[in-house]
Each structure stands twice: as structure tokens, then as C-alpha cells.
Amino acid sequence: MEIKGKIIAVQPVQTGEGRNGMWKKQEYVIEYDPTSQYPKKMMFNLWGDKIDQYNIQQGQALKISFDIDCREYQGRWYNDIKAWKIEPDDGATVEIPPAYAPIEPSIAPADESSELPF
């Protein structure tokens, strides 16, 4: 999945030790529907070396590729949104060239013998 938006919050790095050794993760909040009256937000995370690789800063416009997973812990279920690719979003939009733009209907009279001066 992909989403484009602006980073509005960068959370502190979290570290710990699990059965596979030391781990670290960092969470980020992205605002992704700025044209809406109520912009949407989503929190995603990066794990391990990707934190330093992408060096995400508040205010950046990014395109995030991510996977959503769910896990159970002590009878409760938790969503996990893991980013796996991050690119700058240059904000480029595709414009329709004039040749392909919708054509306005003609208002010319159907009968050329009309008495109208045009």
C-alpha cells in the first residue's frame, strides 16, 4: 500500500531486547488528506537500520510504502503499520493536456437559415 502526506510528528526511538536480540523502532504520524475539512492522520513505524537510513524529519512531504499486520497479545489484537520504502513527494500532479480536455458543447443553431445575426 502507498500513501502520500506530510510528517506532523516524530516520536522518540524505542529500544528493547527480545528473543532475537536488541531491537529499535520509531513511530511517525503522517497527515494524508490535506484537502479535506478534517485531514486524516496515520501512525506508522520503522524498525532497525531503516530509522537512520531514511532520517525522517517533521514537515517532510513523503510517499510511504507500507504493510499492515495484526497480532494478538494477551487476548487483545493490535494493528502494526510497518513502512518498507520511503521516497520524497515532490507534489507533482498530472494535468490533462488541452487536446484531451473535455469539449464544451456547441451552441450553434441547428438550421443555418436562422434569422439570428450570428
Coordinates of C-alpha atoms in Angstrom, one line a residue:
M1 CA 0.0 0.0 0.0
E2 CA 1.1 3.6 -0.5
I3 CA 0.2 6.9 1.0
K4 CA 1.4 10.5 0.4
G5 CA 1.4 13.2 3.0
K6 CA 3.3 15.4 5.4
I7 CA 5.0 14.2 8.6
I8 CA 3.4 16.1 11.5
A9 CA 5.0 14.2 14.4
V10 CA 8.2 12.2 15.1
Q11 CA 8.1 10.1 18.2
P12 CA 11.3 9.1 20.3
V13 CA 13.2 6.0 19.3
Q14 CA 12.1 2.9 21.4
T15 CA 14.6 0.1 22.2
G16 CA 14.4 -3.2 23.9
E17 CA 15.6 -6.7 23.9
G18 CA 13.7 -9.7 22.6
R19 CA 14.4 -13.4 22.0
N20 CA 16.2 -12.4 18.8
G21 CA 18.4 -9.7 20.4
M22 CA 18.3 -6.0 20.6
W23 CA 15.7 -4.0 18.6
K24 CA 14.7 -0.4 18.0
K25 CA 11.7 1.2 16.4
Q26 CA 10.5 4.8 15.8
E27 CA 6.9 5.9 15.1
Y28 CA 5.8 8.8 12.9
V29 CA 2.5 10.5 12.2
I30 CA 1.6 11.5 8.7
E31 CA -1.3 13.7 7.6
Y32 CA -2.5 12.4 4.3
D33 CA -5.8 14.2 3.3
P34 CA -5.0 17.9 3.5
T35 CA -7.8 19.0 1.2
S36 CA -10.5 17.5 3.5
Q37 CA -12.2 19.6 6.1
Y38 CA -10.9 17.1 8.6
P39 CA -7.5 15.9 7.4
K40 CA -6.7 12.2 8.1
K41 CA -3.7 11.0 10.0
M42 CA -2.0 7.7 10.3
M43 CA 0.9 6.5 12.6
F44 CA 3.4 4.1 11.0
N45 CA 6.8 2.8 12.2
L46 CA 10.2 1.9 11.0
W47 CA 12.4 -0.8 12.6
G48 CA 16.2 -1.1 13.0
D49 CA 18.6 0.4 10.4
K50 CA 15.7 1.9 8.4
I51 CA 15.4 4.6 11.1
D52 CA 18.9 6.0 10.3
Q53 CA 18.6 5.2 6.6
Y54 CA 15.6 7.4 6.0
N55 CA 16.2 10.1 8.7
I56 CA 12.6 11.3 8.7
Q57 CA 12.0 14.9 9.9
Q58 CA 8.9 16.7 10.9
G59 CA 7.5 18.7 8.0
Q60 CA 8.7 16.5 5.2
A61 CA 6.4 15.6 2.3
L62 CA 6.8 11.9 1.7
K63 CA 5.4 8.9 -0.2
I64 CA 5.3 5.9 2.2
S65 CA 5.0 2.3 1.1
F66 CA 3.8 0.1 3.9
D67 CA 2.2 -3.2 5.0
I68 CA -0.5 -3.6 7.7
D69 CA -0.3 -6.5 10.0
C70 CA -2.2 -7.5 13.1
R71 CA -1.1 -9.5 16.1
E72 CA -2.6 -10.9 19.3
Y73 CA -1.2 -10.3 22.8
Q74 CA -2.9 -11.5 25.9
G75 CA -6.3 -11.7 24.3
R76 CA -6.1 -8.2 22.6
W77 CA -5.4 -7.5 19.0
Y78 CA -3.1 -4.8 17.8
N79 CA -2.5 -3.3 14.3
D80 CA 1.0 -2.6 13.1
I81 CA 1.8 -0.4 10.1
K82 CA 5.3 -1.0 9.0
A83 CA 6.9 1.2 6.4
W84 CA 9.3 -0.6 4.0
K85 CA 10.1 2.2 1.5
I86 CA 10.0 5.9 1.8
E87 CA 10.5 8.5 -1.0
P88 CA 10.3 12.3 -1.2
D89 CA 7.0 13.5 -2.5
D90 CA 7.7 16.3 -5.0
G91 CA 3.9 17.2 -5.1
A92 CA 3.8 16.8 -8.9
T93 CA 0.4 16.4 -10.3
V94 CA -0.7 15.2 -13.7
E95 CA -2.5 17.8 -15.7
I96 CA -4.7 17.0 -18.7
P97 CA -3.3 18.5 -21.9
P98 CA -5.7 20.8 -23.7
A99 CA -6.0 18.4 -26.6
Y100 CA -7.6 15.9 -24.2
A101 CA -9.7 18.3 -22.1
P102 CA -13.5 17.9 -22.3
I103 CA -15.0 19.8 -25.2
E104 CA -17.8 22.3 -24.4
P105 CA -21.0 21.6 -26.5
S106 CA -21.5 23.9 -29.4
I107 CA -24.3 26.5 -29.2
A108 CA -24.5 26.9 -33.0
P109 CA -28.1 26.8 -34.4
A110 CA -29.1 23.5 -36.0
D111 CA -30.5 25.3 -39.1
E112 CA -28.3 27.7 -41.0
S113 CA -31.3 29.6 -42.4
S114 CA -31.9 31.0 -38.9
E115 CA -32.7 34.7 -38.7
L116 CA -30.2 35.2 -35.9
P117 CA -27.3 37.5 -36.8
F118 CA -24.6 35.1 -35.7

